[in-house]
Coordinates of C-alpha atoms in Angstrom, one line a residue:
M699 CA 45.4 57.9 18.7
I700 CA 41.8 56.8 19.6
A701 CA 42.3 57.5 23.3
L702 CA 43.6 61.0 22.4
L703 CA 40.6 61.6 20.2
L704 CA 38.1 60.3 22.7
F705 CA 39.4 62.1 25.8
G706 CA 40.7 65.2 23.8
S707 CA 37.3 65.8 22.4
F708 CA 35.6 65.3 25.8
F709 CA 37.8 67.9 27.5
L710 CA 37.5 70.2 24.5
F711 CA 33.7 70.1 24.8
L712 CA 33.9 70.7 28.6
G713 CA 36.2 73.7 27.9
L714 CA 33.6 75.1 25.6
G715 CA 31.1 75.0 28.4
I716 CA 29.0 72.1 27.2
P717 CA 27.5 70.1 30.2
V718 CA 29.3 66.9 31.2
A719 CA 26.5 64.6 30.1
F720 CA 26.4 66.1 26.5
A721 CA 30.2 66.2 26.4
L722 CA 30.4 62.5 27.1
G723 CA 27.9 61.6 24.4
L724 CA 29.3 63.9 21.8
S725 CA 32.9 62.8 22.3
A726 CA 31.8 59.1 22.0
V727 CA 29.9 59.8 18.8
V728 CA 32.8 61.8 17.3
T729 CA 35.2 59.0 18.0
L730 CA 32.8 56.3 16.6
V731 CA 32.2 58.3 13.4
T732 CA 35.9 59.2 12.9
T733 CA 37.1 55.6 13.4
D734 CA 34.2 53.5 11.8
G735 CA 32.1 55.9 9.7
V736 CA 28.6 57.3 10.0
Q737 CA 27.0 53.8 9.6
V738 CA 28.1 52.9 13.0
L739 CA 25.7 55.4 14.6
D740 CA 23.0 52.7 14.8
V741 CA 25.0 51.3 17.8
V742 CA 24.2 54.4 19.9
P743 CA 20.6 53.6 20.8
S744 CA 21.4 49.9 21.1
V745 CA 24.0 50.8 23.8
M746 CA 22.2 53.6 25.6
F747 CA 18.7 52.1 26.1
P748 CA 19.7 48.7 27.5
S749 CA 22.1 50.5 30.0
M750 CA 19.2 52.7 31.2
S751 CA 16.7 49.9 31.4
S752 CA 18.8 47.6 33.6
G753 CA 16.7 46.0 36.4
T754 CA 19.3 46.8 39.0
L755 CA 19.1 50.5 38.2
L756 CA 15.4 50.5 39.1
A757 CA 16.5 50.9 42.7
I758 CA 17.6 54.5 41.8
P759 CA 14.2 56.1 41.1
F760 CA 12.8 54.4 44.2
F761 CA 15.5 55.7 46.5
I762 CA 15.2 59.2 44.9
L763 CA 11.4 59.1 45.5
A764 CA 11.9 58.0 49.2
G765 CA 14.4 60.8 49.8
I766 CA 12.3 63.5 48.3
V767 CA 9.2 62.4 50.2
M768 CA 11.1 62.5 53.4
Q769 CA 12.3 66.0 52.6
Y770 CA 8.7 67.1 52.3
T771 CA 7.7 65.4 55.6
G772 CA 10.1 67.4 57.9
I773 CA 12.3 64.4 58.8
S774 CA 15.4 66.5 58.5
Q775 CA 13.9 68.9 61.1
R776 CA 13.2 66.1 63.5
L777 CA 16.7 64.7 63.1
V778 CA 18.2 68.1 63.9
D779 CA 16.0 68.5 66.9
L780 CA 17.0 65.1 68.3
A781 CA 20.7 65.7 67.7
F782 CA 20.5 69.2 69.1
L783 CA 19.0 68.0 72.4
I784 CA 21.6 65.4 72.8
F785 CA 24.7 67.2 71.6
G786 CA 23.8 70.9 71.5
R787 CA 25.1 71.8 74.9
L788 CA 28.7 70.7 74.1
R789 CA 31.3 73.4 73.2
H790 CA 31.4 72.2 69.6
G791 CA 28.0 70.6 69.9
L792 CA 26.4 72.4 66.9
A793 CA 29.2 71.1 64.6
A794 CA 28.4 67.6 65.9
V795 CA 24.7 68.1 65.4
T796 CA 25.4 69.1 61.7
I797 CA 27.5 66.1 61.0
I798 CA 25.3 63.6 62.8
S799 CA 22.2 65.0 61.1
A800 CA 23.9 64.8 57.7
F801 CA 25.0 61.2 58.4
F802 CA 21.5 60.0 59.2
F803 CA 19.8 62.0 56.4
S804 CA 22.4 60.5 54.0
A805 CA 21.1 57.1 55.1
I806 CA 17.7 58.2 53.8
S807 CA 18.4 60.2 50.7
G808 CA 21.5 58.4 49.1
S809 CA 22.4 61.8 47.6
G810 CA 24.9 64.5 48.6
P811 CA 23.2 67.6 47.2
A812 CA 19.8 66.3 48.6
T813 CA 21.4 66.0 52.1
V814 CA 22.8 69.6 51.9
A815 CA 19.5 70.9 50.8
A816 CA 17.6 69.1 53.6
I817 CA 19.7 70.2 56.5
G818 CA 21.3 73.3 55.2
A819 CA 18.3 75.6 55.5
I820 CA 18.1 74.7 59.2
L821 CA 21.7 74.4 60.3
I822 CA 23.6 77.1 58.2
P823 CA 21.7 80.0 59.9
A824 CA 22.1 78.3 63.3
L825 CA 25.9 77.8 62.8
V826 CA 26.3 81.5 61.9
R827 CA 24.4 82.6 65.0
N828 CA 26.5 80.2 67.0
G829 CA 29.7 82.1 66.1
Y830 CA 30.8 80.4 62.8
Q831 CA 31.6 82.6 59.8
K832 CA 29.2 82.0 56.9
K833 CA 31.9 80.5 54.7
H834 CA 32.7 77.9 57.4
A835 CA 29.1 77.2 58.2
V836 CA 28.3 76.5 54.5
S837 CA 31.6 74.5 54.1
L838 CA 30.7 72.3 57.1
V839 CA 27.3 71.5 55.7
A840 CA 28.6 71.0 52.2
A841 CA 31.3 68.7 53.3
S842 CA 29.0 66.7 55.6
G843 CA 26.5 66.3 52.8
S844 CA 29.2 64.4 50.8
M845 CA 28.5 61.4 53.0
G846 CA 25.3 61.0 51.1
I847 CA 27.0 58.9 48.4
V848 CA 29.0 56.8 50.9
V849 CA 26.5 56.0 53.6
P850 CA 24.0 53.3 52.5
P851 CA 21.7 53.3 50.6
S852 CA 24.0 55.0 48.0
I853 CA 23.1 55.6 44.4
A854 CA 26.9 55.8 43.6
F855 CA 27.4 52.2 44.9
I856 CA 24.5 51.0 42.8
I857 CA 26.1 52.5 39.7
F858 CA 29.5 51.1 40.6
A859 CA 28.2 47.6 41.0
V860 CA 26.4 47.7 37.6
V861 CA 29.4 49.1 35.7
A862 CA 32.1 47.1 37.4
A863 CA 30.2 43.8 37.1
E864 CA 32.1 42.7 33.9
F865 CA 35.4 43.0 35.7
G866 CA 34.6 41.1 38.9
S867 CA 31.9 39.9 41.2
I868 CA 30.6 42.6 43.6
S869 CA 27.1 42.9 45.1
I870 CA 25.3 46.1 45.9
S871 CA 24.5 44.6 49.4
R872 CA 28.2 44.2 50.2
L873 CA 29.0 47.7 49.0
F874 CA 26.2 49.2 51.1
I875 CA 27.6 47.6 54.3
A876 CA 31.2 48.4 53.3
G877 CA 30.3 52.1 53.2
I878 CA 29.2 52.3 56.8
V879 CA 32.7 52.4 58.5
P880 CA 34.2 54.7 55.9
G881 CA 31.2 57.0 56.4
I882 CA 31.9 57.1 60.1
I883 CA 35.5 57.9 59.5
M884 CA 34.5 60.8 57.2
A885 CA 32.2 62.1 59.9
L886 CA 35.0 62.0 62.4
A887 CA 37.3 63.8 59.9
F888 CA 34.8 66.6 59.4
F889 CA 34.3 67.0 63.1
I890 CA 38.1 67.3 63.7
A891 CA 38.2 69.9 60.9
A892 CA 35.4 71.8 62.6
L893 CA 37.5 71.9 65.8
F894 CA 40.1 74.0 64.0
V895 CA 37.7 76.4 62.4
P896 CA 37.9 79.9 64.0
R897 CA 34.7 81.3 65.5
V898 CA 33.9 85.0 65.8
R899 CA 32.4 84.4 69.2
E900 CA 31.9 81.6 71.7
L901 CA 28.3 80.5 72.2
A902 CA 27.1 77.6 74.2
G903 CA 24.3 76.6 71.7
L904 CA 21.8 75.9 74.5
P905 CA 18.3 75.1 73.4
V906 CA 15.7 77.6 74.6
K907 CA 12.0 78.0 74.1
A908 CA 9.6 80.9 74.1
K909 CA 7.4 81.2 77.2
P910 CA 3.9 80.2 76.2
G911 CA 1.8 83.2 75.4
A912 CA 4.6 85.7 75.9
E913 CA 5.0 88.7 73.6
A914 CA 8.4 89.2 72.1
G915 CA 10.1 92.3 73.3
P916 CA 12.2 94.7 71.3
G917 CA 15.4 92.8 72.0
S918 CA 14.0 89.5 71.0
P919 CA 15.1 87.7 67.9
A920 CA 13.0 87.6 64.8
T921 CA 11.1 84.5 63.9
G922 CA 13.8 83.6 61.5
A923 CA 16.3 83.4 64.4
S924 CA 15.1 79.9 65.3
A925 CA 18.0 77.6 64.8
A926 CA 15.9 74.5 64.5
G927 CA 12.2 74.0 65.0
S928 CA 10.3 71.1 66.3
G929 CA 9.0 70.3 62.9
D930 CA 5.4 70.2 64.2
G931 CA 4.7 73.9 63.6
A932 CA 4.2 74.9 67.3
A933 CA 5.6 78.3 67.8
A934 CA 6.4 77.7 71.4
G935 CA 8.5 74.7 70.5
K936 CA 10.9 76.5 68.2
T937 CA 14.6 76.0 69.2
Q938 CA 16.8 79.1 69.5
L939 CA 20.4 79.6 70.5
L940 CA 21.5 81.1 73.8
T941 CA 24.8 82.6 74.8
K942 CA 26.7 81.4 77.8
N943 CA 25.4 84.5 79.7
G944 CA 21.8 83.5 79.0
K945 CA 21.4 86.0 76.1
V946 CA 19.8 85.1 72.8
A947 CA 22.0 85.3 69.7
S948 CA 21.0 88.1 67.3
A949 CA 19.1 87.1 64.2
S950 CA 21.4 89.2 62.0
S951 CA 24.4 87.4 60.6
G952 CA 27.2 87.9 58.3
S953 CA 30.5 86.4 57.3
S954 CA 32.3 88.8 59.8
G955 CA 30.0 87.7 62.6
A956 CA 26.9 89.4 64.2
G957 CA 26.5 91.0 67.5
V958 CA 24.8 89.2 70.4
G959 CA 21.3 90.4 71.2
T960 CA 20.3 91.6 74.6
A961 CA 18.7 89.3 77.2
D962 CA 15.1 88.6 76.2
P963 CA 12.6 88.1 79.0
T964 CA 10.3 86.2 76.7
V965 CA 12.8 83.3 76.3
T966 CA 13.9 80.9 78.9
V967 CA 16.5 78.1 79.0
N968 CA 14.9 74.7 78.2
P969 CA 15.3 73.1 81.6
A970 CA 18.0 70.4 81.5
G971 CA 17.2 69.3 78.0
G972 CA 15.9 66.4 80.1
F973 CA 15.4 62.8 79.4
G974 CA 11.6 63.3 78.8
E975 CA 12.3 65.9 76.1
I976 CA 14.9 63.8 74.4
L977 CA 12.6 60.9 74.5
T978 CA 9.8 63.0 72.9
A979 CA 12.2 64.1 70.1
L980 CA 13.3 60.5 69.6
V981 CA 9.7 59.3 69.3
K982 CA 9.1 62.0 66.6
A983 CA 12.2 61.0 64.7
I984 CA 11.7 57.2 64.9
P985 CA 9.5 56.9 61.7
G986 CA 12.3 58.5 59.7
L987 CA 15.1 56.8 61.4
L988 CA 13.5 53.4 60.6
I989 CA 13.9 53.9 56.9
P990 CA 17.6 52.8 56.8
V991 CA 16.8 50.1 59.3
I992 CA 14.1 48.7 57.0
I993 CA 16.3 49.0 53.9
L994 CA 19.4 47.4 55.3
G995 CA 17.6 45.0 57.6
G996 CA 15.4 43.8 54.7
I997 CA 18.3 43.3 52.4
Y998 CA 20.6 41.5 54.8
G999 CA 17.7 39.5 56.3
G1000 CA 17.1 38.1 52.8
I1001 CA 13.6 39.6 52.7
F1002 CA 14.1 41.6 49.6
T1003 CA 16.7 42.7 47.0
P1004 CA 18.2 46.3 46.9
T1005 CA 15.8 47.2 44.1
E1006 CA 12.8 45.9 46.1
A1007 CA 14.2 47.7 49.2
G1008 CA 13.9 50.9 47.3
A1009 CA 10.3 50.2 46.4
V1010 CA 9.5 49.4 50.1
A1011 CA 11.3 52.5 51.3
S1012 CA 9.2 54.7 48.9
V1013 CA 5.9 53.2 50.0
Y1014 CA 6.9 53.5 53.7
A1015 CA 8.0 57.1 53.2
L1016 CA 4.6 58.0 51.6
I1017 CA 2.8 56.3 54.5
V1018 CA 4.9 58.2 57.1
G1019 CA 4.4 61.5 55.3
V1020 CA 0.7 61.2 54.8
F1021 CA -0.6 59.3 57.8
V1022 CA 2.1 59.6 60.5
Y1023 CA 3.6 63.1 60.2
R1024 CA 0.7 64.4 58.2
E1025 CA 2.9 67.0 56.5
L1026 CA 2.5 65.5 53.1
T1027 CA -0.9 66.2 51.5
W1028 CA -2.5 64.7 48.5
K1029 CA -2.0 68.1 46.8
D1030 CA 1.7 67.7 47.2
M1031 CA 1.8 64.4 45.4
P1032 CA 2.1 65.8 41.8
K1033 CA 5.0 68.0 42.8
V1034 CA 6.7 65.1 44.7
F1035 CA 6.4 62.7 41.8
L1036 CA 7.4 65.4 39.2
E1037 CA 10.5 66.3 41.2
S1038 CA 11.4 62.6 41.5
G1039 CA 10.8 62.0 37.8
V1040 CA 13.0 64.9 36.8
S1041 CA 15.8 63.8 39.1
T1042 CA 15.6 60.2 37.8
A1043 CA 15.5 61.4 34.2
V1044 CA 18.7 63.4 34.7
I1045 CA 20.5 60.5 36.3
M1046 CA 19.3 58.0 33.6
F1047 CA 20.4 60.3 30.8
I1048 CA 23.8 60.6 32.3
V1049 CA 23.9 56.7 32.6
G1050 CA 22.9 56.4 29.0
V1051 CA 25.5 58.7 27.5
A1052 CA 28.2 57.6 29.9
S1053 CA 27.6 54.0 29.0
L1054 CA 28.2 54.9 25.4
F1055 CA 31.5 56.5 26.3
S1056 CA 32.4 53.4 28.3
Y1057 CA 31.5 51.2 25.3
V1058 CA 33.9 53.1 23.1
I1059 CA 36.6 52.8 25.7
T1060 CA 36.1 49.0 25.9
V1061 CA 35.5 48.2 22.2
E1062 CA 38.3 50.4 20.8
G1063 CA 40.7 48.8 23.3
V1064 CA 41.5 52.1 25.0
A1065 CA 41.2 50.5 28.5
D1066 CA 43.6 47.6 27.6
R1067 CA 46.2 49.9 26.2
I1068 CA 46.2 52.2 29.1
S1069 CA 46.3 49.3 31.6
T1070 CA 49.2 47.7 29.8
A1071 CA 51.1 51.1 29.7
V1072 CA 50.6 51.8 33.4
L1073 CA 51.6 48.3 34.5
G1074 CA 54.6 48.5 32.3
V1075 CA 55.8 51.5 34.2
T1076 CA 55.2 50.1 37.7
D1077 CA 53.3 47.3 39.4
N1078 CA 53.8 48.8 42.8
K1079 CA 50.3 48.7 44.3
Y1080 CA 50.8 51.7 46.6
L1081 CA 52.2 53.9 43.9
I1082 CA 49.4 53.0 41.6
L1083 CA 46.8 53.7 44.3
A1084 CA 48.5 57.1 45.0
A1085 CA 48.4 58.0 41.3
I1086 CA 44.8 57.0 40.9
T1087 CA 43.8 58.9 44.0
I1088 CA 45.3 62.1 42.6
I1089 CA 43.6 61.5 39.2
L1090 CA 40.2 60.9 40.8
L1091 CA 40.5 63.9 43.2
I1092 CA 41.1 66.1 40.1
V1093 CA 38.4 64.5 38.0
G1094 CA 35.9 64.7 40.9
A1095 CA 36.3 68.4 41.1
F1096 CA 34.9 68.7 37.5
V1097 CA 32.8 65.6 36.9
D1098 CA 29.9 64.0 38.8
A1099 CA 30.3 60.6 40.4
I1100 CA 28.1 58.7 37.9
S1101 CA 29.9 60.1 34.8
A1102 CA 33.3 59.5 36.5
F1103 CA 32.4 55.8 37.1
Y1104 CA 31.6 55.2 33.5
L1105 CA 34.7 57.0 32.4
F1106 CA 37.2 55.4 34.7
I1107 CA 35.9 52.0 35.9
P1108 CA 36.8 50.3 32.5
I1109 CA 40.3 51.8 32.8
L1110 CA 41.1 51.7 36.5
V1111 CA 39.4 48.6 37.8
P1112 CA 41.5 46.1 35.6
I1113 CA 44.7 47.9 36.7
L1114 CA 43.8 47.7 40.4
I1115 CA 42.7 44.1 40.2
G1116 CA 46.0 43.4 38.4
V1117 CA 48.0 44.7 41.5
G1118 CA 45.8 42.8 44.0
V1119 CA 43.2 45.3 45.2
D1120 CA 39.9 43.7 46.0
M1121 CA 36.6 44.9 44.4
T1122 CA 35.1 46.1 47.7
T1123 CA 38.1 48.3 48.4
I1124 CA 38.0 49.6 44.9
G1125 CA 34.3 50.5 45.1
V1126 CA 34.6 52.3 48.4
F1127 CA 37.9 54.1 47.7
M1128 CA 36.6 55.4 44.3
T1129 CA 33.3 56.5 45.8
V1130 CA 35.0 58.3 48.7
N1131 CA 37.3 60.0 46.2
L1132 CA 34.3 61.3 44.2
A1133 CA 32.4 62.2 47.4
I1134 CA 35.2 64.6 48.2
G1135 CA 34.7 66.0 44.7
L1136 CA 31.2 67.1 45.7
F1137 CA 32.7 69.9 47.8
T1138 CA 35.9 70.5 45.8
P1139 CA 36.0 73.7 43.8
P1140 CA 35.4 74.7 41.1
V1141 CA 32.4 72.4 40.3
G1142 CA 31.6 70.8 43.6
L1143 CA 27.8 70.6 43.5
N1144 CA 27.4 70.7 47.3
L1145 CA 29.2 74.0 47.4
Y1146 CA 26.8 75.6 45.0
V1147 CA 23.8 74.2 46.9
G1148 CA 25.2 75.4 50.3
A1149 CA 26.2 78.8 48.9
G1150 CA 22.7 79.3 47.6
I1151 CA 21.1 78.4 50.9
G1152 CA 23.5 80.5 52.9
K1153 CA 23.4 83.4 50.5
V1154 CA 27.1 83.7 50.4
K1155 CA 29.5 84.1 47.4
L1156 CA 31.1 80.9 46.2
E1157 CA 34.5 82.5 46.4
E1158 CA 34.1 82.8 50.2
V1159 CA 33.0 79.2 50.5
V1160 CA 36.0 78.0 48.6
R1161 CA 38.3 79.7 51.1
G1162 CA 36.3 78.2 54.0
V1163 CA 36.3 74.6 52.7
V1164 CA 40.1 74.1 52.9
P1165 CA 40.2 72.5 56.5
F1166 CA 37.4 70.1 55.6
L1167 CA 39.2 69.1 52.3
I1168 CA 42.5 68.4 54.2
C1169 CA 40.8 66.2 56.8
A1170 CA 38.7 64.4 54.2
I1171 CA 41.9 63.6 52.2
I1172 CA 43.6 62.2 55.3
A1173 CA 40.5 60.0 55.8
L1174 CA 40.6 58.9 52.2
L1175 CA 44.2 57.8 52.5
L1176 CA 43.3 55.7 55.5
I1177 CA 40.4 54.1 53.6
T1178 CA 42.6 53.5 50.5
Y1179 CA 45.6 52.0 52.2
I1180 CA 43.8 50.0 54.9
P1181 CA 41.4 47.6 53.1
A1182 CA 40.1 46.2 56.4
I1183 CA 38.2 49.5 56.9
S1184 CA 36.0 48.6 53.9
N1185 CA 36.0 44.8 54.3
W1186 CA 35.8 44.3 58.0
L1187 CA 32.0 44.9 58.5
P1188 CA 30.8 43.0 55.4
D1189 CA 33.1 40.1 56.3
L1190 CA 31.9 40.1 59.9
L1191 CA 28.3 39.9 58.7
G1192 CA 29.1 37.4 56.0
V1193 CA 27.8 39.6 53.2
G1194 CA 29.3 38.4 49.9

């Protein structure tokens, strides 16, 4: 009866259009008042505030700040430039560039939507000009951005470690390392999906540069046609896309495909994309690429904790932005800190109300009853994993990862431990499930961010995302049923 009241009221509030965070809090309060009376409401602040003030969760605002600072410093542009020079000449090179850029920016931001926002503005127009329909270009970026909560440092892993601590020992450090191989598998899955995506025309994606001092002719692409700039603001260094016949792709784009522009005498193929140019791009990208190295190296070298790593990453990002790249000015600081503060407040509010919901699940014995009922039906590990996978895929399409963790960890973790699944596999498999939810309609946040950047209707994106969902689910099944995928690297490195 209590479980029906708790979850029934939650889904009722969701159906009425109430945001997930408020629905969680209201359903928990309704259940508490109904079962124990109004006097029990004094428990609400005593549960919410300690959960939000956990020392471990201090890592979240630091990683958010580091990610936002790096967005302002043009690191995403430099990552794209480097990946484009290395992979852009391949037949499906731009898809590879998108996925690789998303993977590395995920290792900086720790957030799916932030990754989509950072690389989407550069790569969605480039993909369209390279022959991809808009719906598939947005879908590829939205799907690739989901790696943001799997590749370390991951805010989702921090939340999982905090919430699941009462059920078994699991460290944030181990989860971070455990996410690397599954993240690579997801990247490969997205690339395979991109191979099957139809293109309205075949382009080589060759990097070209404007001839110094040349005037653009009538057939030349508009300034907005640049697929990926150098990030340093030099007009002559803007990267564009070239067809196999040496013609520049038209700046106009649409879901049905745009025509190819005529040959432009003011543009020339960037000779060879040679070693020197790749080296220059690498040097420009190194300060940003060092962030995940500093974070993970510091944690696993025993120099600092994950929370301290977040603080170090924030300070390093500020130094890089102000003194190295010089694209972050002191005037930008209030905006950067305000954006970081708002993002942190939203997450912490969700943590507070979700912890109240989790408290009700635990105190009222809902978790124990559900666990007993499930294990009474079957104790087959593989059937239980399949059932939980289906549940989480459905839930992830409607609820964000943080809320889902607080909802389902108290219920699912005891069941999974009871059938012999280890904590590392549980953490990774649940996180990958919810990562897929980021680009699963109807509420996949990455889809909304990508559709906004690409200026395309969400309905079109939903149709385009199907190949990426299929390949992601196949990758999820491998990660779920082969525990070594999650455990191999942390065991090899001796991370407990």
